[in-house]
Structure formats: C-alpha cells, structure tokens
Coordinates of C-alpha atoms and ligand atoms in Angstrom, one line a residue:
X117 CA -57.1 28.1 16.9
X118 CA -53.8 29.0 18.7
X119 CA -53.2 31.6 16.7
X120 CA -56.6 33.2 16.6
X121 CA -57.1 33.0 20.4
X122 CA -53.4 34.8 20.0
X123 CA -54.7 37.4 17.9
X124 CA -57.6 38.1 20.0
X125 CA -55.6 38.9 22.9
X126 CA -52.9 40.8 20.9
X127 CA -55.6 43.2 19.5
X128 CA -58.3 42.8 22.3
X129 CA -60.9 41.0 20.6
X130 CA -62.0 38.2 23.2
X131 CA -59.9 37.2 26.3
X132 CA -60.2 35.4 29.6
X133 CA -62.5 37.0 32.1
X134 CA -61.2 38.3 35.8
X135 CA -57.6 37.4 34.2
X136 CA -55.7 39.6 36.8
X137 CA -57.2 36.4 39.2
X138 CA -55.8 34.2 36.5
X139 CA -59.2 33.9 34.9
X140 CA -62.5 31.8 35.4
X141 CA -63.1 29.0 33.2
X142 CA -65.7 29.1 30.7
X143 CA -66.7 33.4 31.0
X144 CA -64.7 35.3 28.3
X145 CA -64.7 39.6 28.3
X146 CA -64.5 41.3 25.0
X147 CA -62.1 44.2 24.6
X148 CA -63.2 46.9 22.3
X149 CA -62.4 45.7 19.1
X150 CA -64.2 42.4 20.3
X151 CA -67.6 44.6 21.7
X152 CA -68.0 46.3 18.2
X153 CA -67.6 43.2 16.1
X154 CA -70.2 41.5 18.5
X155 CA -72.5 44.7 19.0
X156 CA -72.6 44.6 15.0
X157 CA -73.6 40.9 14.3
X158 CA -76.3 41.7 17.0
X159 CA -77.8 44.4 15.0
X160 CA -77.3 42.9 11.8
X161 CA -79.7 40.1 13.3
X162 CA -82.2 42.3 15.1
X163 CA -82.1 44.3 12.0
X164 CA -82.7 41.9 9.5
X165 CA -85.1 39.6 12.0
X166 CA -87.1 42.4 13.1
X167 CA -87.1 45.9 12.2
X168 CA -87.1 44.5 8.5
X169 CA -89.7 42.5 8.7
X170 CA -93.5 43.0 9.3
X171 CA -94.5 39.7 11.3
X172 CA -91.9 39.9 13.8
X173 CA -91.6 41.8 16.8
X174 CA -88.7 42.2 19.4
X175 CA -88.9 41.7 23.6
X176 CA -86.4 41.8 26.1
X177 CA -86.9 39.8 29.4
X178 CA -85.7 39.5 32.7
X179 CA -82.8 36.9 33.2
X180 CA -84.1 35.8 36.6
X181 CA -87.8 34.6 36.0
X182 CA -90.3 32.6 38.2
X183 CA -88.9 29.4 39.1
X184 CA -92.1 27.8 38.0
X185 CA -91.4 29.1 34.5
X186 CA -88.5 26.2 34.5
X187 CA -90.5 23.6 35.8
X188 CA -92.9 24.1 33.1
X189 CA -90.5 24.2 30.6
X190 CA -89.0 20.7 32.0
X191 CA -85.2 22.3 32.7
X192 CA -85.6 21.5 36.4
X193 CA -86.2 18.2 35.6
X194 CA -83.9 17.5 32.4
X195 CA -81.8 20.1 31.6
X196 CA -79.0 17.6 32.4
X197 CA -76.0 16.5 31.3
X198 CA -74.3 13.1 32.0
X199 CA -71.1 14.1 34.1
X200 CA -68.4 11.5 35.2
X201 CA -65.8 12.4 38.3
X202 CA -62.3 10.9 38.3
X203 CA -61.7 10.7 42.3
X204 CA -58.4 10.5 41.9
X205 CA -57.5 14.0 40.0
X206 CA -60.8 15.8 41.1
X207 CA -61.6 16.4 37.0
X208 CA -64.9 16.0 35.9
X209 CA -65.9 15.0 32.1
X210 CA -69.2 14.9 30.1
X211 CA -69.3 11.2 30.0
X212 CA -71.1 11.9 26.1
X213 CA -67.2 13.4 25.5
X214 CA -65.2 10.5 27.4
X215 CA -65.0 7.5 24.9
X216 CA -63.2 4.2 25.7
X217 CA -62.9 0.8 24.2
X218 CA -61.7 -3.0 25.5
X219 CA -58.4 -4.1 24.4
X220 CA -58.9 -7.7 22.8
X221 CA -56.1 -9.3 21.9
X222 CA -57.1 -13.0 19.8
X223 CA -60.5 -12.8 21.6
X224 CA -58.4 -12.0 25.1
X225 CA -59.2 -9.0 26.9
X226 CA -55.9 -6.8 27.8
X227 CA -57.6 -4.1 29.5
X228 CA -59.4 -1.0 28.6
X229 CA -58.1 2.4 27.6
X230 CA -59.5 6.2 27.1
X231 CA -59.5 9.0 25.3
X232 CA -61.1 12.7 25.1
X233 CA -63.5 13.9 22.4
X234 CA -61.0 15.5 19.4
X235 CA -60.7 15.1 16.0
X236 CA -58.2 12.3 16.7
X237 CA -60.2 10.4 19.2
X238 CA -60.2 7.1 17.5
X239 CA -56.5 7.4 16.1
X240 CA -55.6 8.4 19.8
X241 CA -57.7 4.7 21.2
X242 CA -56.0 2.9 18.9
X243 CA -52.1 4.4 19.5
X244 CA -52.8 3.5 22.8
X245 CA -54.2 -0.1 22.6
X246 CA -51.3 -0.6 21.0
X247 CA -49.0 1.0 23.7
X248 CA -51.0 -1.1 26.2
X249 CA -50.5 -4.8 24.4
X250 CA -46.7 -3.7 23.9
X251 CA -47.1 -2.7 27.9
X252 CA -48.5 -6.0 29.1
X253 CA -45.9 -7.8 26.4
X254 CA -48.9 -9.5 24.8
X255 CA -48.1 -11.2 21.4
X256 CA -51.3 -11.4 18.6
X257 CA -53.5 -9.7 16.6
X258 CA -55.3 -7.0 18.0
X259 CA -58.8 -6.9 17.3
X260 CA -60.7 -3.8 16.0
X261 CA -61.4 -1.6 18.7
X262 CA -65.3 -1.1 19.3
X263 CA -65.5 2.8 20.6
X264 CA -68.4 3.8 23.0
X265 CA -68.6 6.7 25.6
X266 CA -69.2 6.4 28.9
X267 CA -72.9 6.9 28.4
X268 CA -72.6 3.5 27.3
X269 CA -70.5 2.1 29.6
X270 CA -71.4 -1.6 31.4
X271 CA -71.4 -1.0 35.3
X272 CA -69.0 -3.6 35.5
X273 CA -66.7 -1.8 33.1
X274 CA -66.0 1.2 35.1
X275 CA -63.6 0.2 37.2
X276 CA -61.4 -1.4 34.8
X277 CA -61.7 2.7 32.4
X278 CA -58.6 4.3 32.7
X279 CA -59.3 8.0 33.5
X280 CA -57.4 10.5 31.0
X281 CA -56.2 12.4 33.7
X282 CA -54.0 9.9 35.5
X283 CA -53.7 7.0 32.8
X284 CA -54.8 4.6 34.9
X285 CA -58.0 2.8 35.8
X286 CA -60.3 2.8 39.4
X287 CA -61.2 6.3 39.5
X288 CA -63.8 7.2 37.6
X289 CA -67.2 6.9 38.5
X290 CA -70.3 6.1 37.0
X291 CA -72.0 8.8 35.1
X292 CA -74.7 11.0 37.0
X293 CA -76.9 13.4 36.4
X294 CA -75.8 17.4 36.5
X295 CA -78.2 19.8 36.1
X296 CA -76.8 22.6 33.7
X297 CA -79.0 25.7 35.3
X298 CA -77.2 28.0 37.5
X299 CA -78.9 28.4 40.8
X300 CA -79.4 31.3 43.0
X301 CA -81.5 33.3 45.7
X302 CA -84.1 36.5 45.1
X303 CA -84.3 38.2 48.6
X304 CA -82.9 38.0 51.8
X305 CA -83.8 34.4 52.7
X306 CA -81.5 31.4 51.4
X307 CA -83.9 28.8 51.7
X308 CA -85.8 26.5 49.3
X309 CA -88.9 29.3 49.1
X310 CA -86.2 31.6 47.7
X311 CA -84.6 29.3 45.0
X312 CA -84.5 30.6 41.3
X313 CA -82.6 30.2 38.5
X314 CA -80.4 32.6 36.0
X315 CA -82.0 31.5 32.5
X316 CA -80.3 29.0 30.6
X317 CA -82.2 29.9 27.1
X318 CA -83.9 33.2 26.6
X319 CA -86.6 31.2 24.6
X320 CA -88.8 31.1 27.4
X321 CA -89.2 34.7 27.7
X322 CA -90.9 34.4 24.2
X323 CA -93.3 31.2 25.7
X324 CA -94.0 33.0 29.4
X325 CA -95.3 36.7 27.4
X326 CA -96.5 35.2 24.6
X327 CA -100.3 36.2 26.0
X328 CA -99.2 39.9 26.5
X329 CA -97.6 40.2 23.0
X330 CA -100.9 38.9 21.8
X331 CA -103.2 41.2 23.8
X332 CA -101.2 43.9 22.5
X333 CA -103.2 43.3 19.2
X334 CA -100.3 44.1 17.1
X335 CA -99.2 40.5 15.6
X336 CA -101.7 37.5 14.0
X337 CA -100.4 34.5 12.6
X338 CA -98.1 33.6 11.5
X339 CA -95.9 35.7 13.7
X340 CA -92.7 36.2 15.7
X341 CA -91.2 37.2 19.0
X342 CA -87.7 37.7 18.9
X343 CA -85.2 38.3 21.6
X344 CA -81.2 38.7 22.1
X345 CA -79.8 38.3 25.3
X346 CA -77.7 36.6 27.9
X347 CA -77.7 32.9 28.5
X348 CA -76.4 31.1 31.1
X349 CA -75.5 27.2 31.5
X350 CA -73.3 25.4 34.0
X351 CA -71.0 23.5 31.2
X352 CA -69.0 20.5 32.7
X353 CA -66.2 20.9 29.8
X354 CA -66.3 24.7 28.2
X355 CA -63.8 24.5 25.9
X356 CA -62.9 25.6 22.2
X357 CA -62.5 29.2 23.1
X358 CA -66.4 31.2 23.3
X359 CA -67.7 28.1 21.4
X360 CA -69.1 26.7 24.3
X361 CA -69.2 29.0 27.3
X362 CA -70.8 28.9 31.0
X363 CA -72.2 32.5 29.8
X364 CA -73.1 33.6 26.4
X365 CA -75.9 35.2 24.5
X366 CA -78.3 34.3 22.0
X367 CA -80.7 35.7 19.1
X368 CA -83.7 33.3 19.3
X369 CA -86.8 33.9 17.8
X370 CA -90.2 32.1 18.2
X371 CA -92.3 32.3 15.1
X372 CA -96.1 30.7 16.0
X373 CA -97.8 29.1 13.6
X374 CA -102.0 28.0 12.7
X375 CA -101.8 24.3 14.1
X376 CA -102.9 22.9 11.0
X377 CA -99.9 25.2 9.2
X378 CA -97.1 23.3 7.4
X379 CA -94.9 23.3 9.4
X380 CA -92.4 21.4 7.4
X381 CA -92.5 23.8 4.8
X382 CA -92.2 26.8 7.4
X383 CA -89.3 24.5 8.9
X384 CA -87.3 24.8 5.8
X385 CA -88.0 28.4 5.0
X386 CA -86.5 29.4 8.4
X387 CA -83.3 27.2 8.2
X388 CA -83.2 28.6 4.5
X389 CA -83.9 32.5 5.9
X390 CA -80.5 31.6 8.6
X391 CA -78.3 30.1 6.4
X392 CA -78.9 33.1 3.4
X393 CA -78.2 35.4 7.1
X394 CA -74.7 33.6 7.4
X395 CA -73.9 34.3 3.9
X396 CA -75.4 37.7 4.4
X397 CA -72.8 38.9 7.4
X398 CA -69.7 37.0 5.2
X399 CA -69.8 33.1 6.3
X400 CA -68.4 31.1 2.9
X401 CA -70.9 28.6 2.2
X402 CA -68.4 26.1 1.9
X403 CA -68.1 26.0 5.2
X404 CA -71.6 25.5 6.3
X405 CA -73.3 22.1 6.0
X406 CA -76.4 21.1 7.4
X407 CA -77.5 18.2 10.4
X408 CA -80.8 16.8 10.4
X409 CA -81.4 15.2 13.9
X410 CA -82.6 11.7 13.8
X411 CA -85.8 11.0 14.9
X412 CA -85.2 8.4 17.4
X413 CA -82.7 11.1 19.1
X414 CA -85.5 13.7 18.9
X415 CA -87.8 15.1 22.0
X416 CA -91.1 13.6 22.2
X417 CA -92.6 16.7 21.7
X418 CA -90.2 18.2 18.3
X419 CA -91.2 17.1 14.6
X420 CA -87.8 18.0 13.5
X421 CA -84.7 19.7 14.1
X422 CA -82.0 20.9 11.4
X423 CA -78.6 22.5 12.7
X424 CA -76.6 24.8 10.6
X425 CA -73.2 23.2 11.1
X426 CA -69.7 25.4 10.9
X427 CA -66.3 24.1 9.7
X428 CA -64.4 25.2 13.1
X429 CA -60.5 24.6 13.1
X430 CA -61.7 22.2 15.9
X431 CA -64.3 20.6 13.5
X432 CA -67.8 20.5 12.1
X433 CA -70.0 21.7 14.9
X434 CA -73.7 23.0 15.5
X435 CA -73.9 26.9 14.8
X436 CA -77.5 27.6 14.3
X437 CA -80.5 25.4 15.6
X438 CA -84.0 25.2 13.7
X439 CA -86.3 23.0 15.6
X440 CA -89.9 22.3 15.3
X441 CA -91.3 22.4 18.5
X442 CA -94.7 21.9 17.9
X443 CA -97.4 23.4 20.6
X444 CA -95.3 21.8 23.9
X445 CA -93.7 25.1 25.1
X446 CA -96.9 26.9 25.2
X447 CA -98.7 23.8 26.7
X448 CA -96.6 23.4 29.4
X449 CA -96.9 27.1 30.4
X450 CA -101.2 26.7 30.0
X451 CA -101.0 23.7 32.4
X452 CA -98.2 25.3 34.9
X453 CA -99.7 28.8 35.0
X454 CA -103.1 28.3 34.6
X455 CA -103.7 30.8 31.9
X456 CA -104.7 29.8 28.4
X457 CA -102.2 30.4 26.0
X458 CA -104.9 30.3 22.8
X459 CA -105.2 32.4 19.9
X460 CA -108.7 33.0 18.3
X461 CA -109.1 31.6 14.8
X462 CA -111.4 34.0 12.8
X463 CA -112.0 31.5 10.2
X464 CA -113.5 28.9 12.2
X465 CA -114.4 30.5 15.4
X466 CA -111.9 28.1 17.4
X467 CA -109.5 29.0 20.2
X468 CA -106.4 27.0 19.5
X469 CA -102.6 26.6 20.8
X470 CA -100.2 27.7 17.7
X471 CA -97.3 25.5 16.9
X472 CA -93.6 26.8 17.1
X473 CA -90.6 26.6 15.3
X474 CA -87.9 28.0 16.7
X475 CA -84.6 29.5 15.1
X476 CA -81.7 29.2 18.0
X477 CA -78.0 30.7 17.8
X478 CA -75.6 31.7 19.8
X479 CA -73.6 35.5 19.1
X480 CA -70.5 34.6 20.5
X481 CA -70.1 31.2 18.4
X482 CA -71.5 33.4 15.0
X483 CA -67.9 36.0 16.8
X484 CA -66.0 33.0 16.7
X485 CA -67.2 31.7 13.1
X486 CA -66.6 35.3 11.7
X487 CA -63.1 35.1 13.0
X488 CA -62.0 30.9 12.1
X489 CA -63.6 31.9 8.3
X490 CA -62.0 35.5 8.2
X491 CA -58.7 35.1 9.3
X492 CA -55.7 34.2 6.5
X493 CA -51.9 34.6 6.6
X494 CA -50.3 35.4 3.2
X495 CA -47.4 36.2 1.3
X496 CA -47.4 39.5 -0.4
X497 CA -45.2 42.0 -2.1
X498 CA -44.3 45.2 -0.1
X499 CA -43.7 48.5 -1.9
X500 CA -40.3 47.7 -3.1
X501 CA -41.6 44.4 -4.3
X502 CA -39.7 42.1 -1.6
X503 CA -42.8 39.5 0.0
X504 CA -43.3 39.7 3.6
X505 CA -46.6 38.3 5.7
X506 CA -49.5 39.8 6.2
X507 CA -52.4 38.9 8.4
X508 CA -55.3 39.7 7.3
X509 CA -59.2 39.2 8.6
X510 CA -61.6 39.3 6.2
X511 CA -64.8 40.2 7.8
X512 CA -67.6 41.5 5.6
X513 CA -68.0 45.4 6.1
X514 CA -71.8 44.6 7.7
X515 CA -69.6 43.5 10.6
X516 CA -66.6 44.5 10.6
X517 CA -65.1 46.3 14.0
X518 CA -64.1 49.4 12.0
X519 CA -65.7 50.1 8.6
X520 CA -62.9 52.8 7.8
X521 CA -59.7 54.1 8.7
X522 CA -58.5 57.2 7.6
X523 CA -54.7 58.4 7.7
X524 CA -53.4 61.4 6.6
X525 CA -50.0 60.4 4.7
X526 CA -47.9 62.7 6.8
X527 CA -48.7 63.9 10.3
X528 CA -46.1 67.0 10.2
X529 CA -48.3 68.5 7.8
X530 CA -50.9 70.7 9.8
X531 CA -53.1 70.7 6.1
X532 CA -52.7 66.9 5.5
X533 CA -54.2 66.3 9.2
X534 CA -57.1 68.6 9.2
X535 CA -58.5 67.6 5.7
X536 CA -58.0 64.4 7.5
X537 CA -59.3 64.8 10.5
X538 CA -62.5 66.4 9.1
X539 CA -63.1 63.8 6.8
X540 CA -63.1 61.5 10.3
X541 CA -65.3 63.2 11.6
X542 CA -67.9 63.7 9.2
X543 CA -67.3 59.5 8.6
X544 CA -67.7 59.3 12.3
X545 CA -71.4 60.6 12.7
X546 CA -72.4 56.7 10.8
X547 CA -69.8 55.0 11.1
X548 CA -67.6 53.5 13.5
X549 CA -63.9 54.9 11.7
X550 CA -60.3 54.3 13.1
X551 CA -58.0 57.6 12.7
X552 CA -54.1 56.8 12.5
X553 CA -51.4 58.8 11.5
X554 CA -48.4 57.6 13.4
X555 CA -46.0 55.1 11.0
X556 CA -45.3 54.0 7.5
X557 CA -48.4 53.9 5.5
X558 CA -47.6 50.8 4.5
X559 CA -47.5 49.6 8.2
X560 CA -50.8 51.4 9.4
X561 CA -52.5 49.2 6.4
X562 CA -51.5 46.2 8.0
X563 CA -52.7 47.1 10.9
X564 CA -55.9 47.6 9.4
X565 CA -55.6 44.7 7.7
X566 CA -54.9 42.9 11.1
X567 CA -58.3 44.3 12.9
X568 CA -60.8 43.8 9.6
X569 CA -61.3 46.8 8.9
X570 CA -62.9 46.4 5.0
X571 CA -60.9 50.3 3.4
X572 CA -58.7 52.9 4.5
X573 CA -58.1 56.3 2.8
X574 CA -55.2 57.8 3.0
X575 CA -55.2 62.2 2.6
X576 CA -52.3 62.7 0.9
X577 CA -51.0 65.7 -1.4
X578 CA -53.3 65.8 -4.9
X579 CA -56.1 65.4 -2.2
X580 CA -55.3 69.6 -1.2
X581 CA -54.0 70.6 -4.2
X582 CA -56.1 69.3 -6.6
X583 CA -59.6 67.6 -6.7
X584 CA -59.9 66.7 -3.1
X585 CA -59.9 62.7 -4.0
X586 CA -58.3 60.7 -1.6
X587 CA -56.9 56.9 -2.2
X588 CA -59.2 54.0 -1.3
X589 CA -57.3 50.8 -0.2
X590 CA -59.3 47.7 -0.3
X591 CA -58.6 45.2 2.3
X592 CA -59.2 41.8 0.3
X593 CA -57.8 43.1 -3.2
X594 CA -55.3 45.4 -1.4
X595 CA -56.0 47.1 -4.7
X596 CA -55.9 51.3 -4.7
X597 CA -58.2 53.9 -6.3
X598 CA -58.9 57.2 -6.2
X599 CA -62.4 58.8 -4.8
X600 CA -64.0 61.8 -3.6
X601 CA -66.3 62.1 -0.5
X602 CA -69.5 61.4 -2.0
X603 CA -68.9 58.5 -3.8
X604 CA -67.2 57.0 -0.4
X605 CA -70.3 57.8 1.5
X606 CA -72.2 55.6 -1.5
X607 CA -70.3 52.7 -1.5
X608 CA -70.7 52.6 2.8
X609 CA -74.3 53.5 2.2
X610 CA -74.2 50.3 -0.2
X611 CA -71.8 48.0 1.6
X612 CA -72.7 48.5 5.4
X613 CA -76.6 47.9 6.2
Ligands
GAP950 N1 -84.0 27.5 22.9 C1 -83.3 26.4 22.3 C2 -81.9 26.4 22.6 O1 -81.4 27.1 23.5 P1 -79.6 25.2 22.1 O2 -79.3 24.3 20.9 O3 -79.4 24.7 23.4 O4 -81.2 25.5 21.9 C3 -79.1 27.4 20.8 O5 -78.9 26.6 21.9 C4 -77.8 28.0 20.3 O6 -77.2 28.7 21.4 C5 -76.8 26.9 19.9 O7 -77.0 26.6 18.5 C6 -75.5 27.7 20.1 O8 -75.2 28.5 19.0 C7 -75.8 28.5 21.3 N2 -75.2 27.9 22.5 C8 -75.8 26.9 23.2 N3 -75.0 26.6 24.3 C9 -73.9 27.4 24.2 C10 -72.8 27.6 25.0 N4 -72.6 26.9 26.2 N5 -71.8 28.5 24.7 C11 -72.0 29.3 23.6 N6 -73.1 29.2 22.8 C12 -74.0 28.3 23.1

C-alpha cells in the first residue's frame, strides 16, 4: 500500500485534501491523472448500467434533501456506529475495530491487553499476552486467548482494557452510539427547525422520486433508477487510503421488482451482472470472492445481501453490495410522506408496493481496486539487454487515464513532430492521448508504463519516408509492431467502449 499511495502522489493520482494545511483526515483530491481514471470507471458504469440498457434510467439528486427523508429512511435513528473514546489520548475507535482478550494464566487472570483491527490482530494479542505474563513475572501456561471487540465487552471489563494508544488500562470508555450523518443548516437560522443533513447514501434519491420517475410513464417493471454521486459519512477510523473515506461517491442503482417476482433469482442475476462489470473494467477474478451475510446479522426488513469482496494489500474487504431490500424503503417513504408509493398492476388490477434489490458500490474503492490489482514491479531487459525495473500499472484500456501516447522519435526534426503532432490531434478528438517528445524513447515508455497508459506509438523515420506506419508498443507485452492510422483507430474503436 506504501508504495501505491507513493505512486499516487508522485504522478498525482489521489492525495490528501487541503495538504498545504497539512491535510484533513478522511477527504482525499484527485490530481489529473487521478480525475480521468475516476471520470472513466464512472462512465464505464453509467454506460453499461444505463445508456446500454432498456429498463434502466439515470437521475441525479440533490445532496441536501428534506430531513424527513432520513427519518423515514431510519438513518436518524440508526445510522450509527459504536465509537469508544480513550480520555487519556483524546483518540476515538470503532469499538467493532478495537479487539481485546483476558490474560489467564493456569485459570489466573493476569490482566487484559488490546489490539487494532489488522491482518495481524490475533498474532499482535497473543505477542503481547505474552509480553504481559513475562511483565508481571508470572510462571505457567498461558491459556488460549478468547478474542472479542469492544462491542462485546462486560461493563466491568472496561476499566481493566488497556487503550492502544497509551498501553495502559482506565481510559477507555464504554462504547456509545455516533451517528455517522453529517449535520448542517439550510437558511439563515441555526436552530433545530433548520437542521438537515448532507446524504450519506444517494440511494434515497432513487426511494424519495421514485413516484415522478413513474409518472413520467417511461419505465414498467421490472425497472431501474440509477444514480452516481457524492456520499458523505462521518467515519470514526477512515483509513486504508480512499477505501473508507468521510466523502466519497457511489454508483447505486435501484431496480423494482412485481412483489410476487423472484427475487432470489433477480438477486443473483445482479451480483452476477457486477461481478462480469469488474471483470469488464480489468479486475482479475482471482481476486474477487463473494460474502453472503448471515441472516441473523441481516436487517429485519433485507432477504439477503451478497458483497463482492476485493483482495486489498490490507485484506479481503467489501467492494460491491447487492442487497435485497424488499418493499421497506418505499414503505417508509408511503408512511413518512403521505403519498402512495404503488404501481398499478395491469394483470390483476391491483396497486401494489414493488420490491427492491439494490446494487451498491463505491467509485473511489473500484479507483483503489483498479490500482492494488494493476500495479507490478518487474525486471526487464533494456535495449542493450542489461535488466533494470520497471513499474508498470496495468489498467484495462476502458479505464485507463490515457488510452495513447504518441512520441515522435526525435523532437529536432520539424517533419518527425508534425506527422506527430497531427496524428495527436486527430487521436485527440476521442480519446484522451498524452503527447511526449522530450527523452530517451525508452524512458518516455516507462513513463507510460508508470501512468497505465495501455500503447504508445512512436513517429519515427519509415513512418515519412515510406508507408506512413508508425510502431505500436503494448504496455503488458511491451511487444512492438508496426500500424497505420486506420487500423489504430480499430483496435481503440475495439478496445475502449
Ligand atoms: N445504499 C446502500 C449503501 O449505501 P453501503 O454498503 O453502506 O450500502 C455501498 O455502501 C458501497 O459504498 C460500499 O460497498 C462501498 O463500496 C462504498 N462505501 C461505503 N462507505 C464508504 C466509505 N466510507 N468510503 C468509501 N466508500 C464507501
């Protein structure tokens, strides 16, 4: 991960937000390299989600929406997270992410100790139950350590936690409730009247104009409403780079159902439709696995919920959610707003609430896949055959920042740089293309390489005084070929769509 956060910054990708302040934790900015590789994954989707497809249609909504829109929704109430404070070092943890465990040594209790959600967490417990029995000079066996989190916790074992901050036990407190929503005020009065919320999924723009997509006549079940936009949640511990941010975006998509539908089929053909999407845009599929939710864990309201998981650096976490909502969300608004949220069944003359399921992901965690999947360091041979290192992201053309870059072979030579430059242009009127004719040609490749960018065609001499071919570099293969115009504009036609 260190060296892909370092690579993002070197090439400006994805970096801190407000750094000249020394940054603000949890908000990232994405430099231009960064917007384009984002900008493309969110057409990709909108293309293949929407304008590709004839039951789905596309909305935008407003961030800030009626308060009561949240109430119905139940995020004033419950869109909480357990949060525990250490008094002593003024950090606060999710208390899901905080895990501890008793110290028994031959059925004696030595003390307690804690450690941080990670890969390691249960190697880190046990290094340091040790560390504490060889503390406190304790002689025995120690017993297997029985991990909970702080969820879990007895009230009389709080005190005796040691915080991870300081080491030592007394400071933490018992969890609490903190509601994730960011809160703010529409209009010139701060008072309770005036209290609203920036939107923590855009999901319920889908729910709250549900009616208006339907009196629009266009859509009948089954159908869709899809949106992409900005998302914004008060995280006690972002971390993991843009995995989990306080503001992201997300592609959600609603698609309603008849109530007496399958909806476990429909279920499966949407976490099928995502995963073949991932695949589409360049994810390996040995890298994604899938999570179905247990049902004890589930809302009252959900018949199921599958994630597409991601092998991060950091570990197999959630990438894509596919829940099966049934009719709550559009319940909740009927009952909050008053105004029916039914669709007229031709068939048997019935007004009825459709049922839901929902596909759920996050842009900048697809970014950050994208990059953890893409990004290799190898050993090759240069052009006198000696190896050196090259890093190299593979992103699939669909996505990748630049689709081309074209580089005249030598930049003193006025006819190598115009064929070039109006082969950039012409390129340019599609496609997003790099132009570079200043080093080595070998050097400007790895630049490419570097950035993703899938070819790069370099004008050189037989390309003036001969057939006008130029030679295509391939960024995976780093094989070379030689091709004309039109056949370059097929295989972008072909390869970027
Ligand atoms: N409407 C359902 C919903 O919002 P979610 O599982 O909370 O469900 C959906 O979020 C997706 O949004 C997640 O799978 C993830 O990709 C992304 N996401 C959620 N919280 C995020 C955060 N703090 N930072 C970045 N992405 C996030």
């Amino acid at each position: 991960m260190e060296t892909l956060v370092a690579l993002c910054k070197r090439r400006v990708f994805i970096f801190q937000s407000s750094e000249i302040y020394g940054g603000i934790n949890g908000f990232f900015d994405y430099g231009p390299l960064g917007a384009e590789l984002k900008k493309n994954i969110r057409d990709c989707w909108w293309s293949d989600m929407v304008r590709r497809r004839d039951d789905i249609v596309g909305i935008e909504t407003s961030i800030i929406m009626h308060p009561r829109v949240w109430e119905a929704s139940g995020h004033v109430a419950g869109f909480t997270d357990p949060l525990v404070d250490c008094k002593a070092s003024k950090q606060r943890y999710r208390a899901d992410q905080l895990f501890f465990a008793q110290v028994v040594v031959d059925g004696r209790s030595v003390g307690y100790v804690s450690a941080l959600e990670s890969e390691r967490t249960a190697e880190e417990l046990t290094e340091a139950a040790e560390t504490l029995k060889r503390k406190k000079a304790v002689q025995g066996k120690l017993e297997p350590l029985r991990i909970r989190d702080m969820t879990e916790a007895e009230p009389g074992e709080i005190p005796l936690i040691p915080s991870p901050a300081t080491g030592e036990p007394g400071s933490l407190t018992a969890p609490r409730s903190f509601n994730m929503m960011f809160q703010t005020n529409v209009g010139a009065m701060t008072d309770a009247s005036s209290v609203a919320y920036l939107r923590p999924e855009t999901a319920q723009g889908m729910f709250a104009d549900f009616k208006s997509v339907v009196d629009t006549g266009r859509v009948k079940l089954p159908f869709g409403i899809a949106q992409i936009g900005r998302s914004f949640r008060n995280e006690i511990t972002p971390r993991n780079f843009i995995f989990r941010s306080r503001e992201f975006e997300q592609m959600e998509m609603e698609y309603f159902i008849h109530e007496d539908a399958d909806w476990a089929k429909c279920h499966r053909e949407w976490i099928d439709w995502c995963r073949d999407w991932l695949l589409s845009i360049g994810l390996p599929q040995a890298l994604l696995s899938e999570y179905n939710h247990p049902k004890e864990k589930l809302a009252f309201y959900s018949r199921g919920t599958t994630d597409i998981m991601f092998r991060f650096p950091f570990g197999v976490q959630e990438l894509w959610g596919i829940a099966a909502r049934g009719d709550y969300d559009l319940k909740q608004h009927e009952k909050f707003s008053g105004v029916p949220q039914v669709i007229f069944d031709e068939a048997t003359k019935r007004k009825f609430i459709p049922h839901v399921i929902e596909p759920a992901v996050g842009v900048d965690r697809i970014v950050l896949a994208v990059l953890c999947a893409g990004y290799a360091e190898e050993e090759v041979k240069d052009d006198k055959g000696s190896s050196e290192k090259r890093t190299v992201l593979r992103l699939s053309p669909r996505i990748a920042p630049v689709k081309v870059a074209v580089l005249p072979l030598l930049k003193n030579k006025p006819e190598l740089v115009a064929r070039a430059r109006a082969l950039y242009k012409r390129l340019q009127r599609k496609y997003a293309v790099f132009y570079d004719e200043s080093g080595a040609i070998g050097r400007r490749y790895r630049r490419q390489d570097e950035i993703g960018t899938p070819w790069c065609v370099t004008i050189d001499f037989e390309t003036i005084e001969k057939d006008g071919t130029f030679t295509l570099r391939e960024r995976d293969s780093m094989k070379q070929r030689r091709i004309g115009d039109d056949e370059l504009l097929a295989l972008l036609e072909e390869r970027v769509y």
